[in-house]
Amino acid sequence: MDFYAVLHSAEAGEFLSVPEIALLLDAPDAASENALFEAAYRVKSRICGKIVNLRGLIEFSNICTRNCFYCGIRKSNHKVSRYTMSMEEILHSAALAGEFGYGSVVLQSGERSDPAFVDFVEEILCRISQLPYELGITLSCGEESLETYRRWKKAGARRYLLRIESASEKIFKAIHPADALYSERRAALERIKTAGFQTGSGVMIGLPGQTVADLAADIDFFRSMDLDMIGMGPFIPQEDTPMGEKFPDQPGMPEKRLELSLRMIAVTRLVLRDVNIAATTALQAIDPENGRERGILAGANVIMPNVGDIAHRKDYQLYNGKPSLDENSEDIRNKLIASLERIGETARFNASGDPLHFFNRVQNK
Ligand code: SAM
């Protein structure tokens, strides 16, 4: 197989086999990597325009019942001071997103499924829907029952993000304790679709033991799940977690994971075409000046600037080096708009920015 021949077919929208996806991810040199990014960016520009959709990110609670080996807010990390934002704080952040013209918010938290939490999220959704702004709402709160997903959908959320973390069951098991079941994570994603959400998933990139073949299988998983949205980024060790202790960063590793993440974005764009792909905060954690912009130039079309209270940000550190810890939401917004302009992209304001794929998927049913 010739790299450039496969890249040409990919740009034309032909079906790629898993080995062909792996070949693209494995671009052999700087010239082929550049050609990959350029092809993915042309496809992104053709399908989504030179436009970036913005979502105001609200990390509303770091209380978590899970113990994922990589995650800084895992239940057993006693160094974290736990918080849940009050309804007023959450509504204030959502209103700020509305004022900024973001058109959409993402409500993210640790995982809980007790009735008080389910009710609280339902109420947040109802109250945000009453604000004088048209805000598309995305949830990212973990695995729940179909009934809960249906309640949250009915209360006003339209998108749900649940990363599979790795589509390889072997890797999934290696990075989670025994009570986190791969089959359950997949089943939860199915439930999210059944509840009628625009459905998103993703993986961490550069996990210990993860190969290019695993990453190609991840993209094949996204395709087979017919997902609408992809949010993925580099794995970044967090020092107070089992994986952070066992696999501390060596010099050069963050940059390698960043580069691999950009390749994943590019190949995912070429394979999935009309989905929304996020240039995630983890890219910015490794390259604070240009990480997310490089994500956009590799084919992503969504950015999620933080609109949460600065006071809580330091307590929602999933990994080391989280950016914008002490930057207010307005400065984040102004910097982002300027940096998008610099790369010839325009932020889309006052629009929900739904993934085209969702409408194509629903129409083709
Ligand atoms: N609890 C929800 C869930 O499980 O989907 C949402 C919150 S969870 C903290 C959000 C995402 O953070 C996870 O899906 C994971 O991919 C990412 N994450 C956690 N720790 C990370 C790390 N050390 N490096 C990179 N990403 C990480």
Tab-separated table of N, CA, C and O and ligand atoms in Angstrom, residues 70-73 108-111 140-142 161-163 165 185 204 234-238 316 318-319, ligand 1:
chain	number	residue	atom	x	y	z
A	70	TYR	N	-6.261	6.614	35.552
A	70	TYR	CA	-5.563	7.743	34.925
A	70	TYR	C	-6.084	9.096	35.400
A	70	TYR	O	-5.460	10.116	35.171
A	71	CYS	N	-7.227	9.122	36.061
A	71	CYS	CA	-7.968	10.382	36.193
A	71	CYS	C	-7.722	11.096	37.525
A	71	CYS	O	-7.856	10.495	38.601
A	72	GLY	N	-7.403	12.378	37.448
A	72	GLY	CA	-7.077	13.174	38.633
A	72	GLY	C	-8.232	13.338	39.612
A	72	GLY	O	-8.006	13.612	40.792
A	73	ILE	N	-9.492	13.195	39.142
A	73	ILE	CA	-10.612	13.357	40.092
A	73	ILE	C	-11.188	12.000	40.510
A	73	ILE	O	-12.321	11.925	40.993
A	108	GLN	N	-20.033	19.142	32.381
A	108	GLN	CA	-19.247	17.927	32.651
A	108	GLN	C	-19.049	17.747	34.145
A	108	GLN	O	-18.943	18.716	34.901
A	109	SER	N	-18.982	16.477	34.571
A	109	SER	CA	-18.792	16.202	36.009
A	109	SER	C	-18.179	14.824	36.185
A	109	SER	O	-18.071	14.042	35.231
A	110	GLY	N	-17.816	14.530	37.425
A	110	GLY	CA	-17.491	13.164	37.793
A	110	GLY	C	-18.757	12.324	37.687
A	110	GLY	O	-19.836	12.850	37.408
A	111	GLU	N	-18.603	11.043	37.920
A	111	GLU	CA	-19.757	10.163	37.689
A	111	GLU	C	-20.499	9.835	38.984
A	111	GLU	O	-19.901	9.400	39.959
A	140	SER	N	-21.861	15.483	29.844
A	140	SER	CA	-20.757	14.522	29.904
A	140	SER	C	-20.617	14.134	31.377
A	140	SER	O	-19.788	14.671	32.108
A	141	CYS	N	-21.500	13.242	31.794
A	141	CYS	CA	-21.582	12.877	33.223
A	141	CYS	C	-21.429	11.373	33.436
A	141	CYS	O	-21.721	10.882	34.535
A	142	GLY	N	-21.043	10.637	32.411
A	142	GLY	CA	-20.745	9.226	32.617
A	142	GLY	C	-21.884	8.279	32.302
A	142	GLY	O	-22.839	8.624	31.603
A	161	LEU	N	-21.734	13.143	25.619
A	161	LEU	CA	-20.373	12.664	25.339
A	161	LEU	C	-19.978	11.597	26.349
A	161	LEU	O	-20.010	11.846	27.556
A	162	LEU	N	-19.612	10.434	25.870
A	162	LEU	CA	-19.113	9.385	26.760
A	162	LEU	C	-17.954	8.691	26.047
A	162	LEU	O	-18.165	7.930	25.097
A	163	ARG	N	-16.760	8.982	26.487
A	163	ARG	CA	-15.610	8.380	25.814
A	163	ARG	C	-15.534	6.893	26.119
A	163	ARG	O	-15.696	6.498	27.279
A	165	GLU	N	-12.768	5.552	25.888
A	165	GLU	CA	-11.382	5.640	26.406
A	165	GLU	C	-10.400	4.832	25.559
A	165	GLU	O	-9.348	5.308	25.194
A	185	ARG	N	-19.616	-0.010	29.321
A	185	ARG	CA	-19.336	1.303	28.697
A	185	ARG	C	-19.958	1.348	27.289
A	185	ARG	O	-20.589	2.322	26.912
A	204	MET	N	-8.402	8.155	24.652
A	204	MET	CA	-7.152	8.814	25.008
A	204	MET	C	-6.057	8.253	24.099
A	204	MET	O	-6.078	7.067	23.759
A	234	PRO	N	-4.646	13.628	23.910
A	234	PRO	CA	-3.531	12.880	24.472
A	234	PRO	C	-3.798	12.448	25.913
A	234	PRO	O	-4.404	13.202	26.682
A	235	PHE	N	-3.345	11.261	26.259
A	235	PHE	CA	-3.265	10.877	27.666
A	235	PHE	C	-2.150	11.714	28.296
A	235	PHE	O	-1.067	11.836	27.735
A	236	ILE	N	-2.458	12.319	29.448
A	236	ILE	CA	-1.441	13.108	30.154
A	236	ILE	C	-1.383	12.593	31.588
A	236	ILE	O	-2.397	12.632	32.298
A	237	PRO	N	-0.243	12.072	32.025
A	237	PRO	CA	-0.176	11.521	33.382
A	237	PRO	C	-0.535	12.570	34.433
A	237	PRO	O	-0.176	13.744	34.298
A	238	GLN	N	-1.262	12.124	35.457
A	238	GLN	CA	-1.584	12.996	36.594
A	238	GLN	C	-0.877	12.392	37.800
A	238	GLN	O	-1.090	11.220	38.109
A	316	TYR	N	-10.469	20.706	39.370
A	316	TYR	CA	-10.923	19.814	38.283
A	316	TYR	C	-9.727	19.585	37.356
A	316	TYR	O	-9.742	19.935	36.189
A	318	LEU	N	-7.859	16.922	35.671
A	318	LEU	CA	-7.854	15.511	35.263
A	318	LEU	C	-6.427	15.047	35.041
A	318	LEU	O	-6.102	13.884	35.194
A	319	TYR	N	-5.560	16.013	34.641
A	319	TYR	CA	-4.174	15.701	34.310
A	319	TYR	C	-3.312	16.906	34.649
A	319	TYR	O	-3.823	18.005	34.873
B	1	SAM	N1	-17.264	11.217	34.330
B	1	SAM	C1	-17.536	11.426	32.946
B	1	SAM	C2	-17.113	10.244	32.114
B	1	SAM	O1	-16.561	9.308	32.655
B	1	SAM	O2	-17.397	10.248	30.927
B	1	SAM	C3	-16.948	12.716	32.420
B	1	SAM	C4	-15.774	13.298	33.097
B	1	SAM	S1	-14.259	12.486	32.732
B	1	SAM	C5	-13.201	13.246	33.867
B	1	SAM	C6	-13.845	13.201	31.175
B	1	SAM	C7	-12.703	12.604	30.390
B	1	SAM	O3	-11.467	13.045	30.911
B	1	SAM	C8	-12.569	11.113	30.404
B	1	SAM	O4	-13.457	10.520	29.507
B	1	SAM	C9	-11.090	10.919	30.031
B	1	SAM	O5	-10.930	10.556	28.674
B	1	SAM	C10	-10.466	12.281	30.286
B	1	SAM	N2	-9.289	12.153	31.175
B	1	SAM	C11	-9.270	11.817	32.471
B	1	SAM	N3	-7.997	11.704	32.919
B	1	SAM	C12	-7.190	11.997	31.871
B	1	SAM	C13	-5.769	12.031	31.698
B	1	SAM	N4	-4.927	11.746	32.689
B	1	SAM	N5	-5.279	12.360	30.468
B	1	SAM	C14	-6.122	12.658	29.463
B	1	SAM	N6	-7.469	12.621	29.557
B	1	SAM	C15	-8.003	12.284	30.747
